Amino acid sequence: MRPEELNCLFVETDPLDGVGPKLRRPLEKLGLTRLRDLAYHLPDRFVERRVVSDLDQAGTGENILVRLTVREHRASSGRGPYRVLAADDVGNICALTYFGRASYSAKKQLPAGETRWVAGRLDQYGQMLQIVHPEHVSETSTTPVGQLCEPVYPLSEGLTQGRMAALAAQALKVLPELPEWIEPGLLAKQGWPDWRAAVLAAHKGADAAARDRLAYDELLANSLALMLVRESNRAQRGTALTGDGHLRAKLRLPFALTGAQRRSLAEIEGDMAQAVPMLRLLQGDVGSGKTVVALSSMLVAVEAGAQAALLAPTEILARQHYETLRKLLEGTGVEIALLTGRDKGKAREAILMGLVDGSIPLVVGTHAIFQDSVAYRNLALAVIDEQHRFGVGQRLMLARKGRRTPHTLAMTATPIPRTLTLAQYGEMDVSRLDELPPGRQPIDTRVFPAERMDEVAAALGRHIETGQQAYWVCPMVNESETDDIAAAEARYALLRERFGDAVVLVHGQQRPEVKDAGMERFASGQASLLVATTVIEVGVDVPNATLMVIEQAERFGLAQLHQLRGRVGRGSGKSTCLLLRGGALSETARARLALMRETQDGFRLAEEDLQLRGGGELLGTRQSGDTPFRIASLEQIQRLLPMAHDDARLLMEHEGGLTTRRGAAARLLLYLFERDWGVQLLRGG
């Protein structure tokens, strides 16, 4: 239950002055449904605005606040601007200029003969002073003095800066005094204000100390929650698993294990041999051999007389894993089953019975494998692929399927910058596969302007004629209002005209059976060209596909481009990736495409992507139930996260955890940032 001290912050915004059905929608779009959300909705920047009574005192281009008396309204014919002529205190005339539908608000806000305070940028049009689309118009009765520092908030359509500032002010009035959760020595060293003062200061001006304090709070809450997950896991009773190697010896692998694979397997085996449940993340670049490591780990469990399950985020990926593992297991005598939400009737019942009696030691599936109807004889290892697509809650549901807490091996094919590993996976030990298996040829990556589309299509035709297969990836499914967006459906229609039935289409809006049928046609070689959206970003493994065309490549991030490129180069043949770009490229897009040509090191690309685009997207890839960082910027994450991690560890390991006075304050912090699942774990543990 949420501590009483925080209840005032979790009141919904509905009772606030000015909030009605019309305003609720843009607030919800920004995630501002409670007073706490408004308090943490910090300004992007601040505008220094000078208060003037005489417009002659202001310079052209200056942001000002001035009292004006409305003289007349002038509407233009056709599409011309709507102007309101107004005079300052000494009689200087200024035109308040509006375009389009904004003129409606001008008629209401600026009645003739009335005096209003107007804020905006003063410009000149011919001989006339003007303010185009004033930022604020109000009836303020008291005269401000001096320089104003005005906050500029992130907005959505339907919200104005004035309205946002008024709502934030109402939220700030209810801020309680909260006990301090930051270690006193650190607080003094950094010169940070207390929590309430920091929130107030962050809304009033560009106060770096206040901003850092609030970012640190968010990072500390995240670090504490992940440590509570780790502590809860350590408190569970697991099963020590030691395999004798007889099943692993029967595996007929297509290549020798890399040093990174052997090192990771040794770390995993060491964890599984302990009674404390393993909680380990396996990071592997595209094609680094995570599946083989996962299978070997699962066979350790089977050799020890237990069961293992592999959880995939999509049905396509689950089926892909099942087929890969089934082939690798030939000759071992180990049975493996596939269980998805689409399995029905007797086939499903047979799998469920096999899991209950233990005759099926290995299962691959989607979220269906942790439904209530699924029980296991002795589930001792859970492997979770594409970990970022699952939240803590889903992982815990699978963990409860074992008689004791199963060991957990999470995997991700998205290389994560070292900077962010603590932020996303601070509760886990990490193993890295940073070598590619021998024999993998580098992928020839080239960039072409969209004007050379016909040349690319001709090259694609020659490629298909040799019996090889190809992918064509588009960023969208349906035509949007923007003419230059290449939709997968439109591109499919054009390519099908040229290549006939050799082309199949796959995208996320298709029915599962249609999508699976298209994937199956391509995987079996019946189709030569797969036109798709990013649904093929992970998990699709067709060694005969040696050409990848990515249309409008500048719209993708580096990490995503790298994942898509990784769908080719999976066999022994030479592979090519063609990046089709638009005409007008930003500097960021140009740098991104240049890096794609330069390197195939996913970990380097992840670091570069972090610098080019910031951490928001990477951190936002976690399941929607896990709140991404909202306050901490990339720069603050890099600078403050190690400090927050150390402080959290000090509290948990040396200061008595959440049972002390500072611990009780830290509990408030967890609820404040909605990381209270960490508290629930502690209670439930």
XYZ file of C-alpha atoms in Angstrom:
685
model
C 0.000 0.000 0.000
C 1.267 3.456 -0.917
C 2.517 5.486 2.081
C -0.001 8.067 3.260
C 2.479 10.948 2.862
C 2.360 10.487 -0.907
C -1.397 10.247 -1.394
C -1.705 13.979 -2.111
C 0.615 13.567 -5.104
C -1.338 10.695 -6.625
C -4.634 12.594 -6.785
C -5.913 12.765 -10.363
C -5.802 16.048 -12.278
C -9.600 16.222 -12.739
C -10.254 18.479 -9.693
C -7.740 21.120 -10.852
C -9.037 24.469 -12.059
C -9.480 24.431 -15.815
C -9.346 20.653 -16.278
C -12.369 19.283 -18.091
C -13.074 16.651 -20.751
C -11.498 18.827 -23.472
C -8.210 19.321 -21.600
C -8.029 15.785 -20.239
C -7.133 14.320 -23.641
C -3.939 16.345 -24.296
C -2.895 15.798 -20.668
C -3.319 12.040 -21.025
C -1.300 12.140 -24.239
C 1.611 13.515 -22.204
C 1.022 11.002 -19.402
C -0.142 13.750 -17.029
C -3.020 12.136 -15.164
C -1.998 12.865 -11.546
C -0.488 15.752 -9.606
C 2.770 13.818 -9.302
C 3.020 13.707 -13.097
C 2.572 17.475 -13.307
C 5.186 18.060 -10.613
C 7.702 15.992 -12.584
C 6.731 17.496 -15.957
C 9.731 19.801 -15.988
C 10.282 22.681 -18.429
C 12.478 21.976 -21.447
C 14.040 25.410 -21.200
C 13.484 28.922 -19.876
C 12.935 32.120 -21.792
C 14.404 35.314 -20.397
C 11.630 37.862 -20.978
C 11.972 41.583 -20.185
C 9.044 43.597 -18.865
C 8.632 46.870 -20.759
C 6.068 49.672 -20.629
C 7.396 51.474 -23.711
C 7.944 49.409 -26.874
C 10.666 51.835 -27.963
C 12.734 50.443 -25.064
C 12.676 46.930 -26.574
C 14.844 45.637 -29.391
C 13.650 43.772 -32.467
C 13.784 40.027 -31.814
C 13.605 40.462 -28.029
C 11.238 38.387 -25.875
C 9.105 40.836 -23.899
C 6.085 41.173 -21.631
C 4.108 44.365 -22.227
C 0.748 45.827 -21.202
C -1.325 46.730 -24.240
C -4.743 48.321 -24.743
C -6.673 46.860 -27.683
C -7.635 49.488 -30.312
C -9.120 47.539 -33.241
C -9.366 44.181 -35.015
C -8.476 43.887 -38.708
C -9.407 40.787 -40.679
C -7.695 40.209 -44.043
C -9.437 38.888 -47.108
C -8.464 35.421 -48.327
C -5.627 33.727 -46.444
C -4.024 36.889 -45.084
C -3.246 37.306 -41.373
C -5.671 38.529 -38.707
C -4.295 41.581 -36.897
C -5.195 43.149 -33.579
C -3.852 46.694 -33.204
C -2.991 47.643 -29.608
C -1.162 50.472 -27.864
C 1.374 50.432 -25.035
C 1.334 52.834 -22.055
C 2.873 55.690 -24.077
C 0.804 55.179 -27.224
C 3.124 53.085 -29.434
C 1.074 50.833 -31.726
C 1.849 47.137 -32.055
C 0.087 44.592 -34.277
C -0.705 41.236 -32.663
C -0.683 39.002 -35.741
C -2.450 35.665 -36.083
C -2.581 33.170 -38.951
C -5.170 30.504 -39.649
C -7.491 29.288 -36.935
C -5.510 31.052 -34.212
C -7.534 34.182 -35.024
C -10.526 32.644 -33.196
C -8.697 32.833 -29.876
C -7.612 36.418 -30.638
C -11.236 37.551 -30.881
C -11.998 36.072 -27.454
C -8.798 37.037 -25.644
C -8.449 40.599 -26.926
C -11.770 42.505 -26.818
C -11.581 46.081 -28.118
C -11.005 48.673 -25.406
C -9.644 46.149 -22.873
C -6.100 46.072 -21.443
C -4.102 42.829 -21.518
C -0.602 41.666 -20.646
C 0.946 40.178 -23.809
C 4.092 38.032 -23.962
C 5.983 37.219 -27.147
C 8.815 38.076 -29.489
C 8.804 41.657 -30.761
C 9.457 41.933 -34.511
C 8.963 44.518 -37.232
C 6.876 44.184 -40.408
C 7.531 47.131 -42.678
C 7.044 50.182 -40.452
C 4.810 48.306 -37.995
C 5.937 46.662 -34.753
C 4.332 43.257 -34.336
C 4.158 40.156 -32.166
C 3.237 37.070 -34.189
C 1.108 34.539 -32.300
C 1.633 35.916 -28.767
C 2.691 33.194 -26.356
C 0.536 34.500 -23.491
C -2.362 36.898 -23.196
C -3.635 37.508 -19.672
C -5.502 39.973 -17.478
C -2.749 40.169 -14.859
C -3.665 43.054 -12.570
C -0.308 43.573 -10.848
C 2.580 45.028 -12.813
C 5.609 42.685 -12.942
C 9.005 44.321 -12.583
C 12.407 43.522 -14.026
C 13.431 40.402 -15.913
C 11.202 37.319 -16.049
C 12.466 33.753 -16.395
C 9.573 31.982 -18.063
C 9.384 28.164 -18.280
C 8.766 26.487 -21.641
C 7.034 23.123 -21.099
C 6.702 20.158 -23.464
C 3.152 20.376 -24.849
C 0.687 18.385 -26.916
C -2.014 19.770 -29.198
C -4.716 21.463 -27.148
C -2.387 22.746 -24.436
C -0.811 26.198 -24.208
C 2.214 27.307 -22.211
C 0.015 29.459 -19.999
C -2.351 26.612 -19.228
C 0.500 24.212 -18.569
C 2.216 26.652 -16.217
C -1.051 27.215 -14.326
C -1.622 23.471 -13.877
C 1.978 22.920 -12.751
C 1.586 25.741 -10.218
C -1.498 24.065 -8.733
C 0.366 20.757 -8.436
C 3.357 22.423 -6.782
C 1.126 23.847 -4.046
C 0.476 20.362 -2.615
C 4.108 19.189 -2.489
C 4.706 17.630 0.941
C 7.904 17.804 2.968
C 9.545 14.367 2.652
C 12.396 12.839 4.663
C 15.797 12.645 2.979
C 16.739 9.408 1.165
C 20.114 10.521 -0.221
C 23.199 9.709 1.861
C 23.936 12.917 3.884
C 27.610 13.143 2.943
C 26.812 12.866 -0.759
C 24.009 15.424 -0.485
C 26.340 17.932 1.169
C 29.172 17.270 -1.281
C 26.934 17.867 -4.300
C 25.258 20.912 -2.771
C 21.812 19.636 -3.694
C 18.593 21.087 -2.216
C 16.052 18.909 -0.441
C 13.406 17.165 -2.558
C 10.621 19.749 -2.270
C 12.935 22.689 -2.868
C 14.428 20.907 -5.888
C 11.034 20.364 -7.553
C 10.038 23.992 -6.979
C 13.380 25.306 -8.251
C 13.308 23.111 -11.372
C 10.022 24.750 -12.425
C 11.218 28.287 -11.753
C 14.587 28.475 -13.471
C 17.500 26.670 -15.064
C 18.794 25.385 -11.723
C 21.391 22.697 -12.542
C 21.657 21.487 -8.928
C 17.883 21.032 -8.644
C 17.724 19.168 -11.964
C 20.616 16.903 -10.980
C 18.974 16.176 -7.630
C 15.721 15.068 -9.280
C 17.524 13.020 -11.948
C 19.577 11.360 -9.211
C 16.390 10.499 -7.300
C 15.032 8.708 -10.372
C 18.272 6.801 -10.933
C 18.515 5.900 -7.236
C 14.933 4.588 -7.253
C 15.716 2.429 -10.282
C 18.955 1.106 -8.771
C 17.239 0.299 -5.470
C 14.382 -1.521 -7.185
C 16.765 -3.673 -9.239
C 18.792 -4.473 -6.119
C 15.607 -5.517 -4.336
C 14.890 -7.870 -7.239
C 18.373 -9.295 -6.861
C 18.046 -9.583 -3.080
C 14.653 -11.257 -3.407
C 16.129 -13.696 -5.898
C 19.022 -14.527 -3.585
C 16.583 -15.183 -0.750
C 14.730 -17.794 -2.810
C 15.578 -21.439 -2.594
C 16.655 -22.771 -5.947
C 17.932 -26.103 -7.236
C 21.636 -26.728 -7.702
C 22.027 -28.296 -11.147
C 25.142 -30.139 -12.245
C 25.100 -31.998 -15.538
C 27.421 -34.867 -16.409
C 27.771 -33.734 -20.043
C 26.442 -36.905 -21.694
C 23.733 -35.074 -23.666
C 25.893 -32.131 -24.622
C 28.491 -34.544 -25.965
C 25.908 -35.828 -28.483
C 25.273 -32.385 -29.985
C 26.502 -32.091 -33.559
C 27.220 -28.399 -33.840
C 27.949 -26.849 -37.269
C 31.008 -25.031 -35.924
C 33.363 -25.017 -32.961
C 32.396 -22.840 -30.009
C 34.046 -19.416 -29.822
C 36.039 -18.345 -26.800
C 33.189 -16.025 -25.803
C 30.681 -18.889 -25.968
C 32.898 -21.150 -23.840
C 33.452 -18.364 -21.302
C 29.729 -17.593 -21.078
C 28.832 -21.273 -20.694
C 31.341 -21.634 -17.858
C 29.759 -18.632 -16.083
C 26.257 -20.054 -16.576
C 27.225 -23.548 -15.414
C 28.880 -22.060 -12.342
C 25.673 -20.167 -11.501
C 23.421 -23.172 -12.083
C 25.551 -25.324 -9.785
C 24.536 -23.057 -6.884
C 21.343 -23.350 -4.840
C 20.838 -19.581 -5.225
C 18.793 -19.095 -8.412
C 20.806 -17.741 -11.328
C 19.833 -14.326 -12.672
C 22.080 -13.739 -15.696
C 21.837 -11.723 -18.907
C 23.467 -13.071 -22.064
C 24.252 -10.191 -24.415
C 25.114 -11.287 -27.912
C 25.613 -9.439 -31.145
C 23.767 -10.532 -34.283
C 24.941 -14.038 -35.238
C 27.131 -14.515 -32.157
C 25.606 -17.892 -31.256
C 23.290 -17.194 -28.314
C 20.998 -20.085 -29.293
C 23.760 -22.673 -28.902
C 24.660 -21.265 -25.478
C 20.993 -21.386 -24.468
C 20.625 -24.993 -25.648
C 23.756 -26.136 -23.810
C 22.467 -24.453 -20.646
C 19.076 -26.147 -21.039
C 20.764 -29.524 -21.471
C 22.600 -29.010 -18.165
C 19.152 -28.917 -16.535
C 17.984 -32.035 -18.424
C 21.163 -33.931 -17.507
C 20.402 -33.095 -13.876
C 16.897 -34.570 -14.207
C 15.020 -31.266 -14.510
C 13.141 -29.299 -17.175
C 13.899 -26.085 -19.041
C 11.692 -23.616 -20.912
C 12.556 -20.990 -23.515
C 10.237 -17.966 -23.666
C 10.089 -15.934 -26.911
C 8.201 -12.644 -27.394
C 6.465 -13.587 -30.665
C 5.083 -16.735 -32.238
C 7.334 -16.360 -35.288
C 10.410 -16.232 -33.070
C 9.169 -19.142 -30.934
C 8.697 -21.332 -34.020
C 12.106 -20.309 -35.350
C 13.768 -21.295 -32.054
C 11.852 -24.557 -31.931
C 12.963 -25.602 -35.420
C 16.591 -24.610 -34.745
C 16.747 -26.450 -31.411
C 14.898 -29.508 -32.757
C 17.511 -29.925 -35.509
C 20.418 -29.456 -33.108
C 18.910 -32.038 -30.735
C 18.678 -34.779 -33.395
C 20.627 -37.758 -32.148
C 20.416 -36.794 -28.463
C 17.048 -38.469 -27.782
C 15.827 -35.349 -25.951
C 12.232 -34.401 -26.728
C 11.327 -30.740 -27.230
C 7.848 -29.252 -27.619
C 6.430 -25.990 -28.977
C 3.591 -24.341 -27.049
C 1.865 -21.162 -28.221
C -1.529 -19.578 -27.669
C -2.753 -21.051 -30.965
C -2.261 -24.679 -29.925
C -5.629 -26.346 -29.258
C -7.257 -29.709 -28.686
C -5.494 -33.038 -28.287
C -2.099 -31.790 -29.447
C -2.093 -29.154 -26.716
C -3.316 -31.632 -24.094
C -0.514 -34.036 -25.006
C 2.092 -31.304 -24.497
C 0.566 -30.245 -21.174
C 0.576 -33.860 -19.950
C 4.196 -34.292 -21.077
C 5.237 -31.215 -19.103
C 3.396 -32.411 -15.997
C 4.836 -35.946 -16.034
C 8.294 -34.786 -17.139
C 8.398 -36.803 -20.392
C 8.897 -33.477 -22.229
C 12.007 -31.940 -20.659
C 12.303 -28.957 -23.008
C 9.615 -26.535 -24.164
C 9.741 -23.456 -26.366
C 6.851 -21.008 -26.471
C 5.318 -17.589 -26.147
C 3.692 -16.181 -22.995
C 1.405 -19.256 -23.199
C 4.044 -21.276 -21.316
C 3.376 -19.416 -18.060
C -0.430 -19.468 -18.188
C -2.280 -20.969 -15.217
C -3.215 -24.089 -17.195
C 0.450 -24.983 -17.759
C 2.207 -26.960 -15.007
C 5.656 -28.565 -14.897
C 7.059 -31.594 -13.123
C 10.325 -29.827 -12.292
C 11.031 -26.579 -14.132
C 14.546 -25.550 -13.106
C 15.716 -23.204 -15.885
C 13.845 -20.422 -17.695
C 15.529 -18.914 -20.755
C 13.978 -15.593 -21.824
C 14.820 -14.397 -25.327
C 14.692 -10.709 -26.214
C 14.552 -9.873 -22.493
C 13.731 -6.198 -23.113
C 10.273 -7.176 -24.384
C 9.275 -8.690 -21.048
C 8.752 -6.979 -17.735
C 9.798 -8.143 -14.286
C 6.240 -9.322 -13.624
C 6.177 -11.710 -16.582
C 9.517 -13.174 -15.628
C 8.286 -13.763 -12.083
C 5.162 -15.537 -13.377
C 7.391 -18.048 -15.170
C 9.593 -18.352 -12.086
C 6.584 -19.469 -10.014
C 6.114 -22.500 -12.264
C 8.968 -24.349 -10.602
C 8.772 -26.254 -7.315
C 11.647 -23.990 -6.374
C 12.617 -20.737 -8.049
C 14.119 -21.662 -11.439
C 17.432 -20.349 -12.664
C 16.868 -17.528 -15.169
C 18.955 -16.857 -18.262
C 17.795 -13.751 -20.144
C 19.094 -13.092 -23.652
C 19.154 -10.036 -25.861
C 20.357 -9.616 -29.427
C 20.350 -5.849 -29.002
C 23.846 -4.816 -27.913
C 23.447 -2.478 -24.952
C 25.993 0.274 -24.265
C 27.905 -0.366 -21.060
C 26.606 2.992 -19.824
C 23.047 1.669 -19.810
C 23.582 -1.906 -18.661
C 23.288 -0.850 -14.996
C 20.148 1.141 -15.778
C 18.365 -1.717 -17.536
C 19.831 -4.844 -16.012
C 21.323 -3.807 -12.689
C 19.814 -6.845 -10.978
C 21.596 -9.319 -13.267
C 25.051 -10.701 -13.825
C 26.079 -10.131 -17.442
C 27.827 -12.397 -19.948
C 28.854 -11.009 -23.338
C 29.241 -12.826 -26.641
C 31.586 -10.425 -28.390
C 33.003 -12.818 -31.000
C 31.404 -14.166 -34.174
C 31.630 -17.870 -35.064
C 34.394 -18.747 -37.563
C 33.454 -18.747 -41.241
C 31.040 -15.822 -41.016
C 31.796 -13.468 -43.908
C 31.459 -9.705 -43.474
C 28.328 -8.196 -45.016
C 29.008 -5.749 -47.849
C 27.005 -2.635 -46.873
C 26.323 0.076 -49.444
C 24.244 3.274 -49.478
C 22.213 4.287 -52.555
C 20.005 7.329 -53.159
C 16.330 6.516 -53.725
C 16.638 7.861 -57.302
C 18.560 4.683 -58.178
C 15.629 2.465 -57.192
C 15.393 1.014 -60.729
C 19.044 -0.083 -60.605
C 18.457 -1.726 -57.235
C 15.364 -3.547 -58.540
C 17.339 -4.772 -61.572
C 20.144 -6.041 -59.301
C 17.506 -7.739 -57.150
C 16.183 -9.530 -60.244
C 19.656 -10.818 -61.129
C 20.127 -11.963 -57.535
C 16.875 -13.944 -57.537
C 17.704 -15.556 -60.891
C 20.770 -17.184 -59.286
C 18.464 -19.031 -56.865
C 19.265 -16.841 -53.865
C 16.690 -15.064 -51.690
C 16.341 -11.471 -50.496
C 14.548 -9.186 -48.027
C 13.040 -5.773 -48.791
C 12.246 -3.800 -45.630
C 9.973 -0.733 -45.494
C 9.389 1.467 -42.438
C 5.566 1.580 -42.609
C 2.623 -0.726 -43.321
C 0.056 1.657 -44.812
C 0.350 4.787 -46.918
C 0.333 7.832 -44.656
C -0.460 11.411 -45.583
C 3.222 11.981 -46.249
C 3.816 11.121 -49.903
C 7.435 10.058 -49.433
C 6.706 7.258 -46.971
C 7.182 3.933 -48.749
C 4.529 1.576 -47.443
C 5.217 -2.139 -47.367
C 1.900 -2.911 -49.045
C 2.529 -0.477 -51.905
C 6.097 -1.725 -52.389
C 4.879 -5.324 -52.338
C 2.346 -4.557 -55.084
C 5.031 -2.988 -57.311
C 7.563 -5.775 -56.759
C 4.919 -8.431 -57.310
C 4.124 -6.883 -60.700
C 7.776 -7.381 -61.591
C 8.583 -10.733 -59.946
C 5.172 -12.415 -59.653
C 4.445 -15.128 -57.072
C 8.084 -15.159 -55.950
C 7.210 -12.243 -53.623
C 5.526 -12.545 -50.193
C 4.462 -9.843 -47.738
C 4.763 -9.975 -43.949
C 3.842 -7.241 -41.485
C 2.618 -6.919 -37.919
C -0.996 -6.109 -38.798
C -1.626 -9.414 -40.567
C -3.486 -12.238 -38.869
C -0.998 -14.646 -37.234
C -1.831 -17.510 -39.604
C -1.326 -15.250 -42.671
C 1.969 -13.963 -41.312
C 3.187 -17.467 -40.472
C 2.206 -18.779 -43.907
C 4.204 -16.002 -45.588
C 7.236 -16.655 -43.386
C 6.987 -20.383 -44.050
C 6.914 -19.854 -47.841
C 10.057 -17.763 -47.615
C 11.878 -19.973 -45.107
C 11.173 -23.106 -47.207
C 12.451 -21.437 -50.388
C 9.084 -21.360 -52.167
C 9.310 -17.549 -52.249
C 12.436 -15.651 -53.285
C 11.651 -12.176 -51.947
C 10.173 -11.221 -48.584
C 8.773 -7.686 -48.361
C 8.324 -6.794 -44.710
C 8.258 -4.213 -41.960
C 10.573 -4.466 -38.952
C 8.628 -7.546 -37.806
C 11.642 -9.465 -39.177
C 14.089 -7.501 -37.012
C 14.871 -10.482 -34.811
C 14.718 -14.243 -35.048
C 14.344 -14.867 -38.781
C 17.052 -17.265 -39.937
C 17.174 -18.125 -43.658
C 20.792 -18.895 -44.663
C 19.948 -18.711 -48.404
C 18.826 -15.064 -48.029
C 21.947 -13.082 -48.926
C 20.562 -9.676 -49.952
C 18.880 -7.106 -47.715
C 17.343 -3.898 -49.097
C 16.278 -1.349 -46.463
C 14.185 1.459 -47.888
C 14.371 4.925 -46.335
C 17.206 3.693 -44.156
C 17.676 7.162 -42.659
C 14.412 6.667 -40.746
C 15.895 3.821 -38.696
C 18.247 3.977 -35.737
C 21.669 2.346 -35.839
C 20.691 -0.506 -33.537
C 17.641 -1.338 -35.662
C 19.578 -1.122 -38.931
C 22.167 -3.473 -37.459
C 19.485 -5.948 -36.370
C 17.883 -5.900 -39.818
C 21.226 -6.326 -41.558
C 21.825 -9.341 -39.346
C 19.059 -11.260 -41.153
C 21.567 -11.865 -43.975
C 25.082 -13.231 -43.696
C 23.787 -16.284 -41.816
C 25.160 -18.836 -44.277
C 28.547 -19.361 -45.893
C 27.746 -17.225 -48.968
C 28.676 -13.588 -49.533
C 25.892 -11.225 -48.409
C 25.025 -7.631 -49.262
C 22.944 -4.958 -47.507
C 21.703 -2.021 -49.598
C 20.584 1.062 -47.670
C 18.266 3.245 -49.768
C 18.229 6.823 -48.511
C 16.071 9.856 -49.173
C 17.352 13.137 -50.584
C 17.545 15.515 -47.625
C 19.594 13.896 -44.857
C 20.165 15.360 -41.406
C 23.695 15.298 -40.021
C 22.641 12.554 -37.611
C 21.220 10.397 -40.419
C 24.330 10.936 -42.539
C 26.593 9.904 -39.643
C 24.424 6.865 -38.937
C 24.604 5.547 -42.516
C 28.355 6.188 -42.667
C 28.841 4.107 -39.508
C 26.782 1.270 -40.976
C 29.180 1.121 -43.921
C 32.193 1.336 -41.647
C 31.570 -1.364 -39.011
C 29.591 -4.491 -38.171
C 30.469 -4.401 -34.478
C 27.064 -4.184 -32.796
C 28.502 -3.052 -29.472
C 30.353 -0.157 -31.110
C 27.203 0.773 -33.055
C 25.182 0.745 -29.830
C 27.635 3.144 -28.188
C 27.578 5.431 -31.234
C 23.772 5.255 -31.402
C 23.648 6.367 -27.787
C 25.727 9.436 -28.618
C 23.777 10.249 -31.790
C 20.241 9.804 -30.498
C 20.355 9.721 -26.711
C 19.228 7.015 -24.320
C 15.485 7.521 -24.386
C 14.726 4.981 -27.050
C 17.060 2.348 -25.664
C 15.617 2.767 -22.206
C 12.132 2.926 -23.600
C 12.390 -0.512 -25.147
C 11.554 -2.201 -21.898
C 8.035 -3.471 -21.486
C 5.422 -0.763 -21.080
C 4.890 -1.856 -17.476
C 8.423 -0.700 -16.673
C 8.625 3.076 -16.537
C 11.502 4.469 -18.648
C 13.530 7.353 -17.252
C 11.476 10.495 -17.532
C 13.657 13.058 -15.817
C 17.266 11.917 -16.184
C 18.905 12.965 -19.456
C 21.524 10.849 -21.203
C 24.276 13.087 -19.857
C 22.888 12.748 -16.321
C 22.562 8.973 -16.662
C 26.206 8.695 -17.681
C 27.371 11.008 -14.897
C 25.056 10.127 -12.001
C 24.082 6.484 -12.469
C 27.327 4.973 -11.100
C 26.947 7.230 -8.036
C 23.305 6.181 -7.550
C 24.234 2.510 -7.936
C 26.933 2.813 -5.269
C 24.564 4.676 -2.931
C 21.868 2.020 -3.371
C 24.388 -0.723 -2.645
C 25.603 1.156 0.458
C 22.039 1.356 1.757
C 21.123 -2.250 0.992
C 24.358 -3.994 1.988
C 25.795 -1.862 4.794
C 23.067 0.341 6.262
C 20.321 -2.184 6.946
C 18.275 -1.762 3.762
C 14.735 -0.389 4.023
C 14.462 -1.009 7.781
C 16.444 2.094 8.862
C 15.352 5.745 8.947
C 16.993 6.418 5.568
C 15.608 3.100 4.355
C 12.075 4.224 5.240
C 12.652 7.402 3.222
C 13.989 5.299 0.351
C 10.772 3.270 0.467
C 8.899 6.544 -0.170
C 11.213 7.166 -3.112
C 10.351 3.777 -4.636
C 6.640 4.548 -4.460
C 7.197 8.093 -5.713
C 8.834 6.769 -8.897
C 6.493 3.774 -9.090
C 9.256 1.249 -8.626
C 7.237 -0.190 -5.757
C 7.322 -3.645 -7.374
C 10.717 -3.762 -5.666
C 8.983 -3.311 -2.276
C 6.397 -5.955 -3.158
C 9.179 -8.398 -4.000
C 10.815 -7.750 -0.636
C 7.545 -8.439 1.153
C 6.753 -11.497 -0.923
C 10.278 -12.884 -0.658
